Coordinates of C-alpha atoms (C1' of nucleotides) in Angstrom, one line a residue:
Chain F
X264 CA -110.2 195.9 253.6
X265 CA -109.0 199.4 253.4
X266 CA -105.9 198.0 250.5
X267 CA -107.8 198.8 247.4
X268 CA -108.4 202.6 248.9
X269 CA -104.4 203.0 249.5
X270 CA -103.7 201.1 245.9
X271 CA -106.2 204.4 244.2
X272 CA -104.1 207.3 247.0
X273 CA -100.9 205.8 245.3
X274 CA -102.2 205.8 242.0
X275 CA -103.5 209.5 242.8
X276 CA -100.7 210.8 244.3
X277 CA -98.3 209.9 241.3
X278 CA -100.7 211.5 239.0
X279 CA -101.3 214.6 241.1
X280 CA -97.3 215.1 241.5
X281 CA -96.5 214.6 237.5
X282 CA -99.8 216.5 236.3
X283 CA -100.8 218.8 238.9
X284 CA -104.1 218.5 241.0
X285 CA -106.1 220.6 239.1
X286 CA -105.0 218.2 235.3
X287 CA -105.8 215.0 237.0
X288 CA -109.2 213.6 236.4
X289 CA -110.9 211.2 238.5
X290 CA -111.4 209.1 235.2
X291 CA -107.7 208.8 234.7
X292 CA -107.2 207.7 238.5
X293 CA -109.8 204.8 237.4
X294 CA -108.2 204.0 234.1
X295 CA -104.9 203.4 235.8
X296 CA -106.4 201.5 238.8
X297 CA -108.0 199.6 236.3
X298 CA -112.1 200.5 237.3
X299 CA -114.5 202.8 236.1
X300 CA -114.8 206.5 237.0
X301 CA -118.0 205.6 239.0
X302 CA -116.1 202.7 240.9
X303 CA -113.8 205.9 242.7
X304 CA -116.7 207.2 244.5
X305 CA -117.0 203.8 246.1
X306 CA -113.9 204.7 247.7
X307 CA -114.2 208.2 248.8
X308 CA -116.9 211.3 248.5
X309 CA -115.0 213.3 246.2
X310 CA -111.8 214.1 244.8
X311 CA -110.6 216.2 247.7
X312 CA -110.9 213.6 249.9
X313 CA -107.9 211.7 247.3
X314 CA -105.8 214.6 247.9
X315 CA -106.4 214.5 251.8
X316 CA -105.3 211.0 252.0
X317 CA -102.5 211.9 249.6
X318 CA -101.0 215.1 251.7
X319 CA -102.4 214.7 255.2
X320 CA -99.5 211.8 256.8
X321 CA -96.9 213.8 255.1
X322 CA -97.5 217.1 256.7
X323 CA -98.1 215.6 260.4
X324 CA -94.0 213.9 260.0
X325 CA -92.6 217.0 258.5
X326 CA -94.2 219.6 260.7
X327 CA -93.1 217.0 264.2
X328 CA -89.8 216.0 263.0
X329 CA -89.1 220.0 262.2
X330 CA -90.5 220.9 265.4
X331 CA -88.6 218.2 267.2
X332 CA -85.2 218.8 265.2
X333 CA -85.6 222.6 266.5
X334 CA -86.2 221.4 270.4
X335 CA -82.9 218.9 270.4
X336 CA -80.0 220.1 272.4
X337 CA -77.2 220.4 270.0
X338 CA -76.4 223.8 268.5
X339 CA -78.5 225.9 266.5
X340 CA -75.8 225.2 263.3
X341 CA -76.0 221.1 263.5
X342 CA -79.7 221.5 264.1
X343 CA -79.9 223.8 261.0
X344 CA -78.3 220.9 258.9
X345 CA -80.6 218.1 260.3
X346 CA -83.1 220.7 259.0
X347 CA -82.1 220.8 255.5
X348 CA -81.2 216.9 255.4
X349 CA -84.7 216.6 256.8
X350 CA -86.1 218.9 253.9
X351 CA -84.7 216.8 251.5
X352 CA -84.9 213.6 253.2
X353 CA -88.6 213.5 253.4
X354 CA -89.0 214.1 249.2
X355 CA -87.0 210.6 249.2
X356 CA -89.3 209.3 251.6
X357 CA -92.6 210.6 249.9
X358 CA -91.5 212.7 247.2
X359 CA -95.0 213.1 245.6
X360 CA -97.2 213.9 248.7
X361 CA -94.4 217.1 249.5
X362 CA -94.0 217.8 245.7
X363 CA -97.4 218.1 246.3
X364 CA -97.3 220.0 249.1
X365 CA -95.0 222.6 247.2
X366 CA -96.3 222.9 243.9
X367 CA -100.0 222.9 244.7
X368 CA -99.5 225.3 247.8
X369 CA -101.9 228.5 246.3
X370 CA -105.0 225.7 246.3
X371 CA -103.7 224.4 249.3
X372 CA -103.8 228.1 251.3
X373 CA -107.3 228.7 250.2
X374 CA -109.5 226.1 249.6
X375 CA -111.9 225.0 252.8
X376 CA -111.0 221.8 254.5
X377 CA -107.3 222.3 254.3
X378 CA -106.2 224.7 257.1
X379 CA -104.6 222.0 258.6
X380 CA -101.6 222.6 256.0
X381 CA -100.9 226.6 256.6
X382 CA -101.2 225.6 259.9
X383 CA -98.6 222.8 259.5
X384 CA -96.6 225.8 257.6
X385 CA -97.1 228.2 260.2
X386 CA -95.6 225.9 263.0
X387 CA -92.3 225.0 261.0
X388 CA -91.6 228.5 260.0
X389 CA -91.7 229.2 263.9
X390 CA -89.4 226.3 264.6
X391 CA -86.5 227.5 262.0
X392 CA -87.1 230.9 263.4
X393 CA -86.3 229.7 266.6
X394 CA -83.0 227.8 265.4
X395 CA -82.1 230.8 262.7
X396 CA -82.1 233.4 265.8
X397 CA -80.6 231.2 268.2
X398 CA -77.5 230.5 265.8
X399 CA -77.1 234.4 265.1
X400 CA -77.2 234.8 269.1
X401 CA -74.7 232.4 269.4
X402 CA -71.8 234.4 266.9
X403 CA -72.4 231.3 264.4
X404 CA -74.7 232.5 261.4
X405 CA -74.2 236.6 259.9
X406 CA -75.3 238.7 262.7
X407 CA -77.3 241.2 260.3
X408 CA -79.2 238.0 258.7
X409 CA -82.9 238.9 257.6
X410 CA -84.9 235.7 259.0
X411 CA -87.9 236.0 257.0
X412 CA -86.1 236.3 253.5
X413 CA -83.7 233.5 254.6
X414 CA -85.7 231.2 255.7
X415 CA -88.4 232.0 253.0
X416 CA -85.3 231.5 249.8
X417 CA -83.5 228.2 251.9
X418 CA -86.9 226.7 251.5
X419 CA -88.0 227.7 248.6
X420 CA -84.4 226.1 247.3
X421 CA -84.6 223.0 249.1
X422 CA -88.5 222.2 248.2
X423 CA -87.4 222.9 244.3
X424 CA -84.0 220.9 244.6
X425 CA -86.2 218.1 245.7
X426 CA -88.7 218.4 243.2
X427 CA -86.3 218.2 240.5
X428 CA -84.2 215.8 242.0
X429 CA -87.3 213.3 242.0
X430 CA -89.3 214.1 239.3
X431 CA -88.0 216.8 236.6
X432 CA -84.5 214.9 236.2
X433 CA -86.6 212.9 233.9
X434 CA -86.7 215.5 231.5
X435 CA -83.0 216.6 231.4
X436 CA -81.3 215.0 229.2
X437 CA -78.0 216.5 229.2
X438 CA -76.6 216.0 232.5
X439 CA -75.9 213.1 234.4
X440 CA -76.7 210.9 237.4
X441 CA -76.2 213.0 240.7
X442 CA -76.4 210.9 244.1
X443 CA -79.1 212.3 247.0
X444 CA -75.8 212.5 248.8
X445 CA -74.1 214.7 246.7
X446 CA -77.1 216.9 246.4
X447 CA -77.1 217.2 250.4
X448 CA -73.8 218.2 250.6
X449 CA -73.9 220.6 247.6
X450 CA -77.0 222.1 249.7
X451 CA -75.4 222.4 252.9
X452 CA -71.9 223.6 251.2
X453 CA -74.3 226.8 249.7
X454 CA -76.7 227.4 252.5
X455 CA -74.2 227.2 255.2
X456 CA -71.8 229.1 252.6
X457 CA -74.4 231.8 252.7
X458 CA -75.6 232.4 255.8
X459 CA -72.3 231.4 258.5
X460 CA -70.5 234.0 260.3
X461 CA -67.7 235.3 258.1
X462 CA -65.0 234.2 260.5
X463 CA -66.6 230.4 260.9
X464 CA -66.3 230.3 256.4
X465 CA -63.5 227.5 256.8
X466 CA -64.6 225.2 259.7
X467 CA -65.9 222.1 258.5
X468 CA -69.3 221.3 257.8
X469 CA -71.1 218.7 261.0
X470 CA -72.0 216.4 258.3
X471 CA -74.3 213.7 260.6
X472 CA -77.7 214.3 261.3
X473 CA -78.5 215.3 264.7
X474 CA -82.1 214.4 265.6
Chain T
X212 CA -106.3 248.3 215.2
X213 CA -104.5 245.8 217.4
X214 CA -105.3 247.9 220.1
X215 CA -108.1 245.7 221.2
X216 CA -106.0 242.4 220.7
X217 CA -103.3 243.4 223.3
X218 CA -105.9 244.6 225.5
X219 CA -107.2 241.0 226.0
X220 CA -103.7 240.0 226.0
X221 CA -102.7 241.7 229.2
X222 CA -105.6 240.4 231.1
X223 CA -105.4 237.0 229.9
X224 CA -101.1 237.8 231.3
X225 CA -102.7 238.6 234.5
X226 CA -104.8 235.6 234.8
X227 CA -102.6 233.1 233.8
X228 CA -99.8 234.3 236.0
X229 CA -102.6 233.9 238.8
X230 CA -104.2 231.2 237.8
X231 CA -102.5 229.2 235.7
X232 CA -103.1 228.5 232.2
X233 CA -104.8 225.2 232.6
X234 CA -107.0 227.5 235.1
X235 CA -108.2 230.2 233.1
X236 CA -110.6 229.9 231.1
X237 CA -111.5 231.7 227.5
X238 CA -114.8 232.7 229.4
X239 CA -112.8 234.5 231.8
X240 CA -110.4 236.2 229.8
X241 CA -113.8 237.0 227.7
X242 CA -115.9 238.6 231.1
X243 CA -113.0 240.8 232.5
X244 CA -112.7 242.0 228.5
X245 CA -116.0 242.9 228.9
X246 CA -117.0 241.0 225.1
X247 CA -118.4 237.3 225.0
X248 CA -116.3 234.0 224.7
X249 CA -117.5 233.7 221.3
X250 CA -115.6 236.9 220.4
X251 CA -112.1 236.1 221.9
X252 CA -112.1 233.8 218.6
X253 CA -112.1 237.0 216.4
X254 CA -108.8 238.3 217.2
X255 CA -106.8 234.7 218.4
X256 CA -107.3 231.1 216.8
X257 CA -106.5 229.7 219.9
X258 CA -106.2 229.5 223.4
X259 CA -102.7 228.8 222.5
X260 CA -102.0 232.0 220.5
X261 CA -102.9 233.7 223.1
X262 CA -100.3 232.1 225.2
X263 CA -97.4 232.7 222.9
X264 CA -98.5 236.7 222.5
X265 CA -98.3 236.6 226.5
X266 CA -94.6 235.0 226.5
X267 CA -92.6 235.8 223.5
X268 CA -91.1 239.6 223.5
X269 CA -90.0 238.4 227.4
X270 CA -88.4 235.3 226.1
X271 CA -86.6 237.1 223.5
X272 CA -85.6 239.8 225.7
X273 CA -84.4 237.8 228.5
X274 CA -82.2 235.6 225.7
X275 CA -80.4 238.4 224.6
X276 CA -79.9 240.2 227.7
X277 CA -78.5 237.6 229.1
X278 CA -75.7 236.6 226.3
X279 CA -75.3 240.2 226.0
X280 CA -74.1 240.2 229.6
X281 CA -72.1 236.8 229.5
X282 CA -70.2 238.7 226.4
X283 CA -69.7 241.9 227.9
X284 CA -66.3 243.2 228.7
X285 CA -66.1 243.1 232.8
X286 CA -64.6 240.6 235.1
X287 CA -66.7 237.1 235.7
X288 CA -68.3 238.4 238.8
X289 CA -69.2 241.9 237.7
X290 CA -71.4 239.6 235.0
X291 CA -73.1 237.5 237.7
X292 CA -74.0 240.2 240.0
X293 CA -75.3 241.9 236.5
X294 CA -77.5 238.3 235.9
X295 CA -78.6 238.0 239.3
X296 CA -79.9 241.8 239.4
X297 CA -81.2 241.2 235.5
X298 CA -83.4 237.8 237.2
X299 CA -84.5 239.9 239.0
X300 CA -85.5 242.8 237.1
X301 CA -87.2 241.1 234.4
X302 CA -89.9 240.4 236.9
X303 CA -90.2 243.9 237.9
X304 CA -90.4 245.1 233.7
X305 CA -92.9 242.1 233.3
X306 CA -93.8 239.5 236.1
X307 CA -96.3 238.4 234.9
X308 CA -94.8 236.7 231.8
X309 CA -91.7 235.6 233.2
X310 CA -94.2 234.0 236.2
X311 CA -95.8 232.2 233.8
X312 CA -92.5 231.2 232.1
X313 CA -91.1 229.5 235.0
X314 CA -94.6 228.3 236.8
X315 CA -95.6 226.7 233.5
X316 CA -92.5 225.4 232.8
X317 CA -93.4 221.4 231.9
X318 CA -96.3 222.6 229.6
X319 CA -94.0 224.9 227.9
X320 CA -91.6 222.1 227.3
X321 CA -93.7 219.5 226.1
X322 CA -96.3 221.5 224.0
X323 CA -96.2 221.4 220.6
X324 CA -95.5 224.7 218.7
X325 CA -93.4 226.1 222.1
X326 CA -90.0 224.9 221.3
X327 CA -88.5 228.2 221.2
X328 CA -88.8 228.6 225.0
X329 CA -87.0 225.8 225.3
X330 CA -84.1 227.0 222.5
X331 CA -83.8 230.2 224.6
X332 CA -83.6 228.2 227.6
X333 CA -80.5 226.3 227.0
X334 CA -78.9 229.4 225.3
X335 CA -79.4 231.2 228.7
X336 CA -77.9 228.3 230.4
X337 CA -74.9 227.8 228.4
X338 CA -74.4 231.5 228.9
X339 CA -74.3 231.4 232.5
X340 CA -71.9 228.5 232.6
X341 CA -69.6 230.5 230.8
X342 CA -69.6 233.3 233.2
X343 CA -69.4 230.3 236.0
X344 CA -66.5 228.6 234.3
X345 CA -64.4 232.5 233.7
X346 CA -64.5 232.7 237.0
X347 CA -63.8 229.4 238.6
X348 CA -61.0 229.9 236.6
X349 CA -59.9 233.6 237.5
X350 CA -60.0 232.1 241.1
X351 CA -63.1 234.4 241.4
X352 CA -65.7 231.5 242.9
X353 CA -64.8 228.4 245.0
X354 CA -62.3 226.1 242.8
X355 CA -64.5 222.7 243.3
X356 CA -67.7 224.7 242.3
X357 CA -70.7 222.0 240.3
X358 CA -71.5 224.2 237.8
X359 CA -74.8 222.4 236.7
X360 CA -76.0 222.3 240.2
X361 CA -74.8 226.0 240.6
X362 CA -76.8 227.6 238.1
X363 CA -80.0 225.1 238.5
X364 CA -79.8 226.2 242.2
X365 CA -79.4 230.2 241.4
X366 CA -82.2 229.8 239.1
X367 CA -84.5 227.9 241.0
X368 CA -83.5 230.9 243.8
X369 CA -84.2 234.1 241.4
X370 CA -87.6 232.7 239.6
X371 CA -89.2 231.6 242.8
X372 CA -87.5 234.6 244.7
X373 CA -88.8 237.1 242.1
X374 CA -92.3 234.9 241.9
X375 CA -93.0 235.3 245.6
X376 CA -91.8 239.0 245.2
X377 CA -94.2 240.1 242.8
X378 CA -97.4 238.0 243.8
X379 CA -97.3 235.4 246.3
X380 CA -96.9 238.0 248.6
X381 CA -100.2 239.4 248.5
X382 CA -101.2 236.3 251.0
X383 CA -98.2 236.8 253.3
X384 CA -99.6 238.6 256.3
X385 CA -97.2 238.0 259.0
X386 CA -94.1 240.7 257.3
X387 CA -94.0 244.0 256.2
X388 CA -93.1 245.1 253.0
X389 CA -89.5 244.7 251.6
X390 CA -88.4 246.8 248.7
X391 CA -86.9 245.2 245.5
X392 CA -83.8 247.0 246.3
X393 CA -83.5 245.1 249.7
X394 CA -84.7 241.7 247.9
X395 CA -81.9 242.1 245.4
X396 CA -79.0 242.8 248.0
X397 CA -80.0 240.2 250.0
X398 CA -79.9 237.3 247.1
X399 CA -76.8 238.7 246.3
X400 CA -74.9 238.6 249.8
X401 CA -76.8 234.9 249.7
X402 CA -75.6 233.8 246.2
X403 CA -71.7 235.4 246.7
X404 CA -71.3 234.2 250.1
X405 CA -72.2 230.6 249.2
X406 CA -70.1 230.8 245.6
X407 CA -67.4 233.0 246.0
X408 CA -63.7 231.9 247.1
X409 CA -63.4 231.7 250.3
X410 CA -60.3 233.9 250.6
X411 CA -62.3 236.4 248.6
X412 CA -65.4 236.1 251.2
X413 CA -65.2 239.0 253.2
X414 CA -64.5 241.7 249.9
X415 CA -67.4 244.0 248.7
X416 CA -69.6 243.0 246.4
X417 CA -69.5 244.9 243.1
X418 CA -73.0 246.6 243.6
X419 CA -73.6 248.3 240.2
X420 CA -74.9 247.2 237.3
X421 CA -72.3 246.8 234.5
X422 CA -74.4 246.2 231.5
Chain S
dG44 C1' -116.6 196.3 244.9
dT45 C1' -117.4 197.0 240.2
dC46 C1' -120.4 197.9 236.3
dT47 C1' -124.0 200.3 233.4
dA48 C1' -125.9 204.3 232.5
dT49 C1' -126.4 208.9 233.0
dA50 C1' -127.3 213.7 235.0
dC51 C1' -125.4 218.1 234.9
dC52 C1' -121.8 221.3 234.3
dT53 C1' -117.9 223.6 232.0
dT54 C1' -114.5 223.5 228.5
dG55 C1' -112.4 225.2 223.8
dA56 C1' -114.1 226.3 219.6
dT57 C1' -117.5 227.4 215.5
dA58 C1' -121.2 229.6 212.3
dG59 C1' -123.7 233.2 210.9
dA60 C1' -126.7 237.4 212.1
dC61 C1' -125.9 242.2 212.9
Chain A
dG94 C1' -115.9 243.6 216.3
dT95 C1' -119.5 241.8 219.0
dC96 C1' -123.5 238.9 219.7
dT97 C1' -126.6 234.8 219.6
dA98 C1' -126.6 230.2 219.6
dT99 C1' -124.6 226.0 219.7
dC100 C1' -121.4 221.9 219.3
dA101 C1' -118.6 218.0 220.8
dA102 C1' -115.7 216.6 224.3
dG103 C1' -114.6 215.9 228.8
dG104 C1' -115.2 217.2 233.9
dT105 C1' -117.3 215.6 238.8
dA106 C1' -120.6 213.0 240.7
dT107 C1' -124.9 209.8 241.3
dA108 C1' -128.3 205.7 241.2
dG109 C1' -129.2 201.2 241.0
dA110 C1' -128.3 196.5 238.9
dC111 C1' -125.2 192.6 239.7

DNA sequence: GTCTATACCTTGATAGAC
DNA sequence: GTCTATCAAGGTATAGAC
């Protein structure tokens, strides 16, 4: 069956996510699944076929949940905070495939076989485009907001907050334990903090997700 | 002279901060020096060395900055606007460096010989959370304010801000050109509005550097 | 499906001529 | 200060026995 393939993606991806693509070898991926180097290409062709089977589900959920998320009927503000639940939800879900996804994004953009990713990228930034200008339309986000540089910062913060919620935390020794839910609100209290209409500053924050 | 010596050190600056460490390769550094591989091994032991001539002067310099400012004389948000706009400066005086300091940031931590980074780290953070506390205090910044997620979250925002600033944007197509002046007013309307008191929200933002 | 064995390449680093 | 020449180690990938 196909189970000894998914055992080596999981394997793969843990290494890929702690190490980096480019510091994982193919004889490490054997040594932990137990097999020889040689045994790998059994499994697949080369090593960019590991990291395919690693990334690929993971993008296809983000990029139609985002898209979907954007389409829904509430108002561009809850669909903005099912958007960063989302962001962070999904790094709970798979955090190594999008830690991934963040931290080997340079590779990602240029090497052949993976336009399928900026593509992915291209898609999502349209959709929070779509919910950023709708919610400055609508008097609820700063009417002068730069939609490029916010979107590009809220998810540069949200893919970092993730990454160290789930993986550098190990290394930081002097703080303590903080709950995923505490992290999502202290996201939304910031973004939302940032970017709402000065005179909306004090309403409360629509805390449930929408989609 | 040493002329030569930090000629090879700005090119190996440039690759690494392109590259990556683990990605560049003595052969390269060697090639664009126009000298063999064999001959980077006159003027550095190691790969390593090299590493430490790339990063030091902007460690050191960013250290003291930054407790200089925390020390200084003015009220706690005259400081942070003074951090933020020094995060961001840095990069401008020397991007590459201070790219490589955050990109390479679990190497820098766990390789032998590189504790300093580390030491300067934690000084920089314990200087920020004084400016952080001063002004939770003064009533300055929100009352209920995580300071450990606060300053992880700002910091995350400048290095990856100033990162995609300086060279990531050579692969963005799809928006013009933004100056740094632009890049630094915007993270700080971002950073204030999500930190500051919200009775304090809708007050200018001390725009001049006060260091 | 794994092992043995290995081809072929690139890596960081070294020794000694010039 | 650079070159020639090279080493030992480790990288991806392959071929064929079991």
């Amino acid at each position: 069956m196909a189970s000894r393939r998914h055992e080596i993606v999981q394997i793969a991806a843990r290494l890929f996510a702690e190490c980096g693509f480019g510091a994982t070898t193919i004889r490490v991926i054997a040594d932990e699944a137990h097999i020889l180097s040689g045994s790998i290409y059994h499994h697949f062709d080369t090593k960019d076929e590991i990291l395919h089977e690693v990334i690929r589900d993971a993008v296809t959920f983000l990029r139609d949940s985002t898209t979907q998320i954007s389409k829904s009927e509430c108002d561009a503000e809850r669909k903005l905070v099912a958007l960063i639940r989302l962001s962070l939800d999904v790094h709970a879900r798979d955090h190594q495939a999008y830690s991934i996804l963040y931290n080997e994004r340079r590779l990602l953009r240029q090497r052949d076989g993976f336009e399928y990713v900026a593509q992915a990228k291209g898609d999502m930034y349209r959709a929070w485009q779509a919910v950023l200008q709708d919610g400055v339309a609508a008097g609820l986000f700063k009417p002068n907001l730069d939609l490029f540089l916010t979107i590009s910062t809220i998810n540069r913060m949200l893919n970092t907050c993730a990454d160290w919620f789930h993986h550098d935390r190990i290394y930081e020794h002097r703080i303590g334990p903080f709950s995923l839910d505490k992290v999502v609100a202290f996201n939304l209290d910031f973004i939302l903090g940032a970017i709402r209409h000065p005179k909306r500053i004090s309403q409360p924050i629509p805390r449930q997700d929408s989609a």
